[in-house]
Amino acid sequence: MRRFGWVGAAALAVALPWLPFLPPFWITLANYIGIASVVAIGLVVLTGVGGMTSFGQASFMGFGAYTTAILSTQWGISPWLTLPASLAVAGIAAWLIGQVTLRLSGHYLAVGTIAWSVALYYTFANLDFFGRNDGISGIPPLAIGGFRFIDPRATFAVVWIGVLASVLATRNLLDSRAGRAIRALSGGSVAAASFGVNTARARSLAFVHAAVLAGFAGWLYAHMQRSVNPTPFGLNASIEYLLMAVVGGAAHIPGAIIGAALVTVVNDQLQDLLPRLLGQSGNFETIVFGIVLVATLQAAPRGIWPLLARARPRHRDIQPDAPPLPHRALPTPNLTGGEVLDVRGLSKNFGGLAAVSDLGFTLASGEIVGLIGPNGAGKSTTFNLLTGVAEPSGGEIRFLGRSLAGLPARAIARLGIARSFQHVKLVPAMPVIENVAIGAHLRGHAGAIAALLRLDRAEEARLFAESARQLARVGLAEHADRPATELALGQQRIVEIARALALDPVALLLDEPAAGLRHAEKQALATLLRQLRADGVAVLLVEHDMDFVMTLADRLVVMDFGTRLAEGRPHDVRENPAVIEAYLGAPG
Ligand code: ADP
Ligand code: MG
């Protein structure tokens, strides 16, 4: 697309249908494919990237279609002027429905979308305002000057330029700070929230973007069809759009178009063929589609597109000269009482289990504290409490002098606590450098509108220059463009450290960072942590490799069964009989 250019593609959309050998029937079919593509492209963002399944996209198409139908027939408003209204109605409806539905997750969300999809269908079908089952007819065609877009070959240009615009808008959104927030959802909302992503807003944005595209498709449909009725906006249609996205490859924009083409053509052929084969009429194609969906998910769970295009990671150009992001002033290193983190009486119960119980310790800037203890001692739970991922059952956490009580994870991230996870939580398919950029989320500001209009390029350059710097700092610069899952697990842990550093942390909480690393890699990690300490970062380190933690930590806090067993300098802790018994084994 880059070489050919968007203008070239648009020119093709205008000229192509006028080639003499193209039968009009196929041009009409191509127009339906284009409209379906727009809906399916929305599902790429919502379902493929955001991980939310919607059985309600046709309803939003209905909002767009009925809006322009009513405005253009009853109010006589020009279709071009109703376009913003159609988009707005679909978007606002999605925002409102999303406020309620998006609190559900997984299958519950899917069921929720079915519920309002059915409800909206009957609303369209039963209210006089929407013309009941007959719908609204006499919708004017699109027109420019005296030229009316009635010939399918003319409509083709509008539809497919509309597809191009949808592709462009969606690509711009996904390749932005707001888009990364949506993509971060598939790395788990815990990780996203821990780097300041407002996960509720990211989900809502994906939902609204998909709905606005569906509303756009509805607008196109209304003026191409020149009449609307409830049927094309019902649950069956929604299922077909989902099928298109899934069959094509739900996480990829070209997949949406391929899926739309395939399902539309097959649907059309089956509607002719099946009744003839079976000798009776009926919606048999629905049954076939059900089978196709299940078969696709079995044979190619990621859809057709990844089979066609072996994902070649796109190289991201980094602008090292981009003005550096502002850097947080770190508290002066101070080992005699200037704590950044002060934990007192902290506890966490899971049912009857006291995972953390009356735990207290401090962490100062320019200090490395090792938090050690046997498996199940409560170390990771402590991390979750410190970062707002879990809520304490009791006790107090003070960070830079203020209590963290009641703050959500993203607010704590904003204060400067960054972490890595014992069980790696990266976005698997996303390039390493973009995973790191999620860490810098709070250091940028651009929103979705800026992304759509590409007004965010300067800020993006700065965020990525910073991400590249942090990646180079941990020694993984050469892997920047590879999908995170391609790296060895030990390297993925290091990517997590780069992501944490991209937050510009005051305190860095690392959960078993050296697990799975080779000796030389551990040495490099130790050097990095010493450097961070010298820079004034406060480091809390959970680690099972005793040699590693003993040589690195200024102090150790030993946990067992949720409580603090001992605390002190590594040498003293090593001699502590209780510690020896609980954890280190007999002295050797
Ligand atoms: P560590 O990181 O020191 O190995 P954890 O903090 O992961 O220990 O776990 C401490 C204890 O709390 C374990 O017994 C674990 O099974 C339990 N635990 C941790 N998370 C949960 C949870 N979400 N629900 C119930 N129990 C949990
Ligand atoms: Mg753990």
mmCIF file of C-alpha atoms in Angstrom, residues 222-402:
data_model
loop_
_atom_site.group_PDB
_atom_site.id
_atom_site.type_symbol
_atom_site.label_atom_id
_atom_site.label_comp_id
_atom_site.label_asym_id
_atom_site.label_seq_id
_atom_site.Cartn_x
_atom_site.Cartn_y
_atom_site.Cartn_z
ATOM 1 C CA ALA A 222 -29.047 2.960 3.237
ATOM 2 C CA HIS A 223 -28.095 5.126 0.261
ATOM 3 C CA MET A 224 -27.074 2.212 -1.912
ATOM 4 C CA GLN A 225 -30.170 0.169 -1.121
ATOM 5 C CA ARG A 226 -32.402 3.279 -0.988
ATOM 6 C CA SER A 227 -34.539 1.593 1.644
ATOM 7 C CA VAL A 228 -33.956 0.073 5.069
ATOM 8 C CA ASN A 229 -35.779 -2.536 7.121
ATOM 9 C CA PRO A 230 -34.822 -4.359 10.328
ATOM 10 C CA THR A 231 -33.655 -7.655 8.795
ATOM 11 C CA PRO A 232 -30.092 -6.690 7.758
ATOM 12 C CA PHE A 233 -29.483 -5.315 11.270
ATOM 13 C CA GLY A 234 -30.533 -8.395 13.208
ATOM 14 C CA LEU A 235 -28.640 -11.027 15.097
ATOM 15 C CA ASN A 236 -28.134 -13.228 12.017
ATOM 16 C CA ALA A 237 -26.366 -10.415 10.234
ATOM 17 C CA SER A 238 -24.220 -9.714 13.295
ATOM 18 C CA ILE A 239 -23.148 -13.329 13.392
ATOM 19 C CA GLU A 240 -22.166 -13.120 9.731
ATOM 20 C CA TYR A 241 -19.965 -10.078 10.380
ATOM 21 C CA LEU A 242 -18.276 -11.865 13.231
ATOM 22 C CA LEU A 243 -17.803 -14.867 10.972
ATOM 23 C CA MET A 244 -16.147 -12.649 8.352
ATOM 24 C CA ALA A 245 -13.704 -11.232 10.867
ATOM 25 C CA VAL A 246 -12.865 -14.610 12.380
ATOM 26 C CA VAL A 247 -12.542 -16.475 9.082
ATOM 27 C CA GLY A 248 -10.403 -13.733 7.567
ATOM 28 C CA GLY A 249 -8.171 -13.429 10.594
ATOM 29 C CA ALA A 250 -9.677 -11.277 13.293
ATOM 30 C CA ALA A 251 -6.508 -9.474 14.259
ATOM 31 C CA HIS A 252 -5.653 -8.214 10.774
ATOM 32 C CA ILE A 253 -7.245 -5.523 8.628
ATOM 33 C CA PRO A 254 -6.680 -7.339 5.295
ATOM 34 C CA GLY A 255 -8.216 -10.413 6.921
ATOM 35 C CA ALA A 256 -11.450 -8.498 7.468
ATOM 36 C CA ILE A 257 -11.717 -7.702 3.768
ATOM 37 C CA ILE A 258 -10.859 -11.260 2.721
ATOM 38 C CA GLY A 259 -13.379 -12.633 5.215
ATOM 39 C CA ALA A 260 -16.051 -10.215 4.008
ATOM 40 C CA ALA A 261 -15.440 -11.229 0.396
ATOM 41 C CA LEU A 262 -15.461 -14.928 1.138
ATOM 42 C CA VAL A 263 -18.566 -14.956 3.304
ATOM 43 C CA THR A 264 -20.506 -12.629 0.996
ATOM 44 C CA VAL A 265 -19.715 -14.636 -2.138
ATOM 45 C CA VAL A 266 -20.299 -18.015 -0.504
ATOM 46 C CA ASN A 267 -23.531 -16.740 1.052
ATOM 47 C CA ASP A 268 -24.749 -15.552 -2.316
ATOM 48 C CA GLN A 269 -23.910 -18.832 -4.037
ATOM 49 C CA LEU A 270 -25.369 -20.956 -1.268
ATOM 50 C CA GLN A 271 -28.646 -19.061 -1.309
ATOM 51 C CA ASP A 272 -29.066 -20.233 -4.898
ATOM 52 C CA LEU A 273 -27.552 -23.631 -4.560
ATOM 53 C CA LEU A 274 -28.835 -25.057 -1.313
ATOM 54 C CA PRO A 275 -32.592 -24.725 -1.939
ATOM 55 C CA ARG A 276 -32.059 -26.356 -5.356
ATOM 56 C CA LEU A 277 -30.036 -29.184 -3.831
ATOM 57 C CA LEU A 278 -32.420 -29.726 -0.983
ATOM 58 C CA GLY A 279 -35.578 -29.145 -2.959
ATOM 59 C CA GLN A 280 -37.045 -26.702 -0.474
ATOM 60 C CA SER A 281 -36.488 -23.116 0.532
ATOM 61 C CA GLY A 282 -35.093 -21.929 3.835
ATOM 62 C CA ASN A 283 -32.079 -20.219 5.344
ATOM 63 C CA PHE A 284 -29.849 -23.237 5.001
ATOM 64 C CA GLU A 285 -26.769 -21.107 4.483
ATOM 65 C CA THR A 286 -26.884 -20.243 8.176
ATOM 66 C CA ILE A 287 -26.296 -23.893 9.025
ATOM 67 C CA VAL A 288 -23.420 -24.111 6.569
ATOM 68 C CA PHE A 289 -21.882 -20.989 8.089
ATOM 69 C CA GLY A 290 -22.059 -22.487 11.542
ATOM 70 C CA ILE A 291 -20.147 -25.493 10.260
ATOM 71 C CA VAL A 292 -17.636 -23.307 8.392
ATOM 72 C CA LEU A 293 -16.999 -21.239 11.529
ATOM 73 C CA VAL A 294 -16.311 -24.278 13.681
ATOM 74 C CA ALA A 295 -14.151 -25.852 10.971
ATOM 75 C CA THR A 296 -12.135 -22.646 10.512
ATOM 76 C CA LEU A 297 -11.537 -22.306 14.211
ATOM 77 C CA GLN A 298 -10.297 -25.898 14.227
ATOM 78 C CA ALA A 299 -8.078 -25.730 11.150
ATOM 79 C CA ALA A 300 -6.887 -22.128 11.222
ATOM 80 C CA PRO A 301 -7.777 -20.598 14.557
ATOM 81 C CA ARG A 302 -6.158 -17.317 13.579
ATOM 82 C CA GLY A 303 -8.023 -17.116 10.287
ATOM 83 C CA ILE A 304 -6.970 -17.126 6.666
ATOM 84 C CA TRP A 305 -4.830 -14.007 6.473
ATOM 85 C CA PRO A 306 -1.935 -15.263 8.644
ATOM 86 C CA LEU A 307 -1.767 -18.307 6.321
ATOM 87 C CA LEU A 308 -1.460 -16.091 3.239
ATOM 88 C CA ALA A 309 0.954 -13.554 4.628
ATOM 89 C CA ARG A 310 3.723 -14.979 6.731
ATOM 90 C CA ALA A 311 3.957 -12.194 9.245
ATOM 91 C CA ARG A 312 7.136 -10.334 8.431
ATOM 92 C CA PRO A 313 7.658 -7.907 11.281
ATOM 93 C CA ARG A 314 7.665 -4.362 10.030
ATOM 94 C CA HIS A 315 10.774 -2.453 10.962
ATOM 95 C CA ARG A 316 9.961 0.608 12.983
ATOM 96 C CA ASP A 317 12.183 3.566 12.273
ATOM 97 C CA ILE A 318 13.407 5.127 15.455
ATOM 98 C CA GLN A 319 14.331 8.800 15.552
ATOM 99 C CA PRO A 320 17.083 8.877 18.151
ATOM 100 C CA ASP A 321 17.230 12.676 17.904
ATOM 101 C CA ALA A 322 13.634 13.147 18.980
ATOM 102 C CA PRO A 323 13.594 15.481 21.993
ATOM 103 C CA PRO A 324 13.894 13.281 25.079
ATOM 104 C CA LEU A 325 10.861 12.898 27.310
ATOM 105 C CA PRO A 326 10.901 14.787 30.585
ATOM 106 C CA HIS A 327 12.598 12.800 33.305
ATOM 107 C CA ARG A 328 11.287 12.495 36.849
ATOM 108 C CA ALA A 329 13.499 13.997 39.548
ATOM 109 C CA LEU A 330 14.437 11.082 41.770
ATOM 110 C CA PRO A 331 14.671 11.551 45.524
ATOM 111 C CA THR A 332 18.285 11.936 46.670
ATOM 112 C CA PRO A 333 19.819 8.580 47.467
ATOM 113 C CA ASN A 334 19.621 8.224 51.196
ATOM 114 C CA LEU A 335 20.137 5.047 53.095
ATOM 115 C CA THR A 336 19.469 6.512 56.496
ATOM 116 C CA GLY A 337 15.761 6.980 56.626
ATOM 117 C CA GLY A 338 14.727 8.676 53.401
ATOM 118 C CA GLU A 339 12.397 5.893 52.377
ATOM 119 C CA VAL A 340 10.381 6.087 49.233
ATOM 120 C CA LEU A 341 8.348 3.084 50.310
ATOM 121 C CA ASP A 342 7.171 2.420 53.837
ATOM 122 C CA VAL A 343 5.097 -0.689 54.451
ATOM 123 C CA ARG A 344 3.464 -1.318 57.824
ATOM 124 C CA GLY A 345 1.272 -4.150 59.114
ATOM 125 C CA LEU A 346 0.411 -5.182 55.560
ATOM 126 C CA SER A 347 -1.851 -8.192 55.209
ATOM 127 C CA LYS A 348 -3.838 -9.982 52.572
ATOM 128 C CA ASN A 349 -6.228 -12.854 53.102
ATOM 129 C CA PHE A 350 -7.541 -15.109 50.391
ATOM 130 C CA GLY A 351 -10.500 -16.704 52.121
ATOM 131 C CA GLY A 352 -8.968 -18.404 55.131
ATOM 132 C CA LEU A 353 -5.412 -18.163 53.814
ATOM 133 C CA ALA A 354 -3.228 -15.359 55.115
ATOM 134 C CA ALA A 355 -0.992 -14.876 52.065
ATOM 135 C CA VAL A 356 0.584 -11.780 53.643
ATOM 136 C CA SER A 357 0.323 -11.074 57.311
ATOM 137 C CA ASP A 358 1.522 -8.075 59.305
ATOM 138 C CA LEU A 359 4.406 -7.408 56.928
ATOM 139 C CA GLY A 360 6.551 -4.336 57.384
ATOM 140 C CA PHE A 361 9.643 -3.056 55.597
ATOM 141 C CA THR A 362 11.055 0.033 53.961
ATOM 142 C CA LEU A 363 12.772 0.784 50.690
ATOM 143 C CA ALA A 364 14.913 3.849 50.052
ATOM 144 C CA SER A 365 16.013 5.402 46.804
ATOM 145 C CA GLY A 366 19.405 4.188 45.667
ATOM 146 C CA GLU A 367 18.894 0.932 47.479
ATOM 147 C CA ILE A 368 18.345 -2.656 46.407
ATOM 148 C CA VAL A 369 16.258 -4.683 48.832
ATOM 149 C CA GLY A 370 15.903 -8.399 48.255
ATOM 150 C CA LEU A 371 12.526 -9.864 49.167
ATOM 151 C CA ILE A 372 13.165 -13.562 49.568
ATOM 152 C CA GLY A 373 11.406 -16.605 50.922
ATOM 153 C CA PRO A 374 10.209 -20.041 49.891
ATOM 154 C CA ASN A 375 7.552 -20.574 47.253
ATOM 155 C CA GLY A 376 4.170 -19.463 48.505
ATOM 156 C CA ALA A 377 5.688 -17.127 51.115
ATOM 157 C CA GLY A 378 3.650 -14.210 49.779
ATOM 158 C CA LYS A 379 6.236 -12.288 47.752
ATOM 159 C CA SER A 380 4.238 -11.922 44.550
ATOM 160 C CA THR A 381 1.141 -11.091 46.551
ATOM 161 C CA THR A 382 3.131 -8.328 48.241
ATOM 162 C CA PHE A 383 4.010 -6.959 44.793
ATOM 163 C CA ASN A 384 0.344 -7.015 43.852
ATOM 164 C CA LEU A 385 -0.562 -5.089 46.992
ATOM 165 C CA LEU A 386 2.164 -2.507 46.422
ATOM 166 C CA THR A 387 1.071 -1.905 42.838
ATOM 167 C CA GLY A 388 -2.670 -1.735 43.425
ATOM 168 C CA VAL A 389 -3.379 -4.958 41.547
ATOM 169 C CA ALA A 390 -4.813 -6.448 44.742
ATOM 170 C CA GLU A 391 -6.348 -4.628 47.672
ATOM 171 C CA PRO A 392 -4.793 -5.138 51.112
ATOM 172 C CA SER A 393 -6.918 -6.708 53.838
ATOM 173 C CA GLY A 394 -5.124 -4.481 56.321
ATOM 174 C CA GLY A 395 -2.093 -2.333 56.956
ATOM 175 C CA GLU A 396 -0.655 0.686 55.265
ATOM 176 C CA ILE A 397 1.576 1.392 52.283
ATOM 177 C CA ARG A 398 3.117 4.831 52.021
ATOM 178 C CA PHE A 399 4.958 5.880 48.892
ATOM 179 C CA LEU A 400 6.873 9.172 48.805
ATOM 180 C CA GLY A 401 5.055 10.111 51.980
ATOM 181 C CA ARG A 402 1.494 9.478 50.788
#
